[in-house]
Amino acid sequence: MVQATPFLLVLFLALGAQGLSVKKCSLTGTWVNDLGSNMTITTVNANGGFAGSYHTAVTATSNEIKVSPLQGAQQRGPNQKGQPTFGFTVNWSFSDSITVFTGQCFVDDDGKEVLKTMWLLRSRVESIKSDWKATRVGTNIFTRLQS
Ligand code: BTN
């Protein structure tokens, strides 16, 4: 019993640490970004597919903002070592635009989950002559609001 105690302690700590690292960077939950926009990802399926909703704090239009659906995928390749890459599309329900986000989930030095993303916002323009001004690009950083 005396010899078993240190072994059990090490096993317990190892399993505990693994459990913590597994829980981090699951995309499921509610996130807020640096613009004050919120998104909720409901569930990530076994293939990495996910869906959710996005409430943007800002708009390039004069339309009233409405919560909009999102669909995406998280990388689930065989060599996953945590901190996964992902992409998702927001199909705006109050404008003719669409936004694609791509990014990676990181666990920072304080153990906090951070989603570093880049996006392309495609607006509808009336003709091909205006195509040059139809796409905006930017970055957003998301942190977890609640799980
Ligand atoms: C539109 O204006 O047509 C739709 C809303 C676009 C909101 C953009 S998407 C990229 C950036 N990040 C956000 O959280 N909101 C803006």
Coordinates of C-alpha atoms and ligand atoms in Angstrom, one line a residue:
M1 CA 0.0 0.0 0.0
V2 CA 2.8 2.4 0.9
Q3 CA 4.6 1.6 -2.4
A4 CA 1.4 2.0 -4.4
T5 CA 0.6 5.5 -3.1
P6 CA 3.3 7.4 -5.1
F7 CA 2.4 5.4 -8.2
L8 CA -1.3 6.2 -7.8
L9 CA -0.5 9.9 -7.2
V10 CA 1.6 10.1 -10.4
L11 CA -1.1 8.3 -12.4
F12 CA -3.8 10.6 -10.9
L13 CA -1.8 13.8 -11.8
A14 CA -1.0 12.5 -15.3
L15 CA -4.7 11.7 -16.0
G16 CA -5.8 15.0 -14.5
A17 CA -3.3 17.0 -16.7
Q18 CA -4.5 15.1 -19.8
G19 CA -8.1 15.7 -18.9
L20 CA -7.4 19.4 -18.6
S21 CA -5.6 19.6 -21.9
V22 CA -8.3 17.7 -23.7
K23 CA -11.0 20.0 -22.5
K24 CA -9.1 23.1 -23.8
C25 CA -9.7 24.3 -27.4
S26 CA -13.0 22.5 -27.8
L27 CA -14.8 25.1 -30.0
T28 CA -18.2 24.4 -28.5
G29 CA -19.5 27.3 -26.4
T30 CA -19.9 31.1 -26.6
W31 CA -17.1 33.4 -27.7
V32 CA -16.7 37.1 -27.9
N33 CA -14.3 39.0 -30.2
D34 CA -12.4 42.3 -30.0
L35 CA -15.3 44.1 -31.8
G36 CA -17.8 42.9 -29.2
S37 CA -19.4 40.3 -31.5
N38 CA -20.6 37.1 -30.0
M39 CA -20.8 33.6 -31.5
T40 CA -22.1 30.4 -30.1
I41 CA -21.0 27.0 -31.5
T42 CA -23.4 24.3 -30.5
T43 CA -21.7 21.0 -31.1
V44 CA -18.7 19.8 -33.0
N45 CA -19.4 16.4 -34.6
A46 CA -17.0 13.4 -35.0
N47 CA -15.9 14.7 -38.4
G48 CA -15.2 18.1 -37.1
G49 CA -18.3 19.7 -38.6
F50 CA -20.1 22.4 -36.5
A51 CA -22.9 24.9 -36.6
G52 CA -23.9 27.8 -34.5
S53 CA -25.0 31.4 -34.5
Y54 CA -23.2 34.8 -34.8
H55 CA -24.3 38.1 -33.4
T56 CA -22.1 40.8 -35.0
A57 CA -21.6 44.0 -33.1
V58 CA -20.9 45.9 -36.3
T59 CA -22.1 46.0 -39.9
A60 CA -21.0 47.5 -43.2
T61 CA -24.6 48.1 -44.1
S62 CA -27.4 50.4 -42.7
N63 CA -29.5 47.3 -42.0
E64 CA -30.7 46.3 -38.6
I65 CA -28.3 43.6 -37.2
K66 CA -29.8 40.1 -36.7
V67 CA -28.4 36.9 -35.3
S68 CA -27.1 34.9 -38.3
P69 CA -26.2 31.2 -38.8
L70 CA -22.7 29.9 -39.1
Q71 CA -21.3 26.6 -40.4
G72 CA -17.8 25.4 -40.1
A73 CA -15.3 22.6 -39.8
Q74 CA -12.5 21.9 -37.3
Q75 CA -9.4 20.0 -38.5
R76 CA -9.7 16.4 -37.3
G77 CA -6.7 14.9 -39.2
P78 CA -4.8 11.9 -37.8
N79 CA -1.9 14.0 -36.5
Q80 CA -3.9 16.4 -34.3
K81 CA -1.8 17.6 -31.3
G82 CA -4.4 20.0 -29.9
Q83 CA -4.8 23.7 -30.7
P84 CA -6.8 22.9 -33.8
T85 CA -7.2 24.9 -37.0
F86 CA -10.8 25.6 -38.2
G87 CA -12.8 27.6 -40.7
F88 CA -16.4 28.8 -40.7
T89 CA -18.8 30.8 -42.9
V90 CA -21.4 33.3 -41.6
N91 CA -24.3 33.7 -43.9
W92 CA -25.7 37.0 -42.8
S93 CA -29.4 37.0 -42.5
F94 CA -29.8 40.8 -42.7
S95 CA -27.6 41.6 -45.7
D96 CA -26.4 40.2 -49.0
S97 CA -23.0 39.6 -47.7
I98 CA -21.1 36.5 -46.6
T99 CA -18.0 36.2 -44.3
V100 CA -15.5 33.3 -44.2
F101 CA -13.3 33.0 -41.1
T102 CA -10.2 30.8 -40.8
G103 CA -8.1 30.5 -37.6
Q104 CA -6.6 28.4 -34.9
C105 CA -7.4 27.9 -31.3
F106 CA -4.5 28.5 -28.9
V107 CA -4.1 28.0 -25.2
D108 CA -2.1 31.0 -24.0
D109 CA 0.5 31.2 -21.2
D110 CA -2.3 31.7 -18.6
G111 CA -4.2 28.7 -19.8
K112 CA -6.8 30.8 -21.5
E113 CA -8.2 29.8 -24.9
V114 CA -7.8 32.3 -27.7
L115 CA -9.2 32.0 -31.3
K116 CA -6.9 33.9 -33.7
T117 CA -8.8 34.4 -36.9
M118 CA -8.7 36.1 -40.3
W119 CA -11.8 36.9 -42.3
L120 CA -12.9 37.9 -45.7
L121 CA -16.2 39.8 -45.9
R122 CA -17.8 39.6 -49.4
S123 CA -20.4 42.2 -50.1
R124 CA -22.7 42.1 -53.1
V125 CA -22.0 44.7 -55.7
E126 CA -24.2 45.6 -58.7
S127 CA -21.8 44.8 -61.5
I128 CA -18.4 43.3 -62.3
K129 CA -17.0 46.8 -62.6
S130 CA -17.4 47.1 -58.8
D131 CA -15.9 43.8 -58.0
W132 CA -12.6 45.4 -57.0
K133 CA -14.2 47.0 -53.9
A134 CA -16.4 44.0 -52.9
T135 CA -14.1 42.2 -50.4
R136 CA -12.9 43.4 -47.0
V137 CA -10.2 41.6 -45.1
G138 CA -9.4 41.7 -41.4
T139 CA -8.6 39.8 -38.2
N140 CA -10.5 39.0 -35.0
I141 CA -9.5 37.6 -31.7
F142 CA -12.1 35.6 -29.8
T143 CA -12.0 34.6 -26.1
R144 CA -14.5 32.3 -24.4
L145 CA -17.5 33.9 -22.8
Q146 CA -19.0 30.8 -21.3
S147 CA -18.9 27.1 -22.1
Ligands
BTN1 C1 -22.6 42.9 -43.2 O1 -22.2 44.0 -42.8 O2 -23.0 42.8 -44.4 C2 -22.7 41.7 -42.4 C3 -22.0 41.9 -41.1 C4 -20.4 41.8 -41.2 C5 -19.8 41.8 -39.8 C6 -18.3 41.7 -40.0 S1 -17.7 40.1 -40.4 C7 -16.1 40.5 -39.9 C8 -16.1 41.4 -38.7 N1 -16.1 40.6 -37.5 C9 -17.2 40.8 -36.8 O3 -17.5 40.2 -35.8 N2 -18.1 41.5 -37.5 C10 -17.5 42.1 -38.7

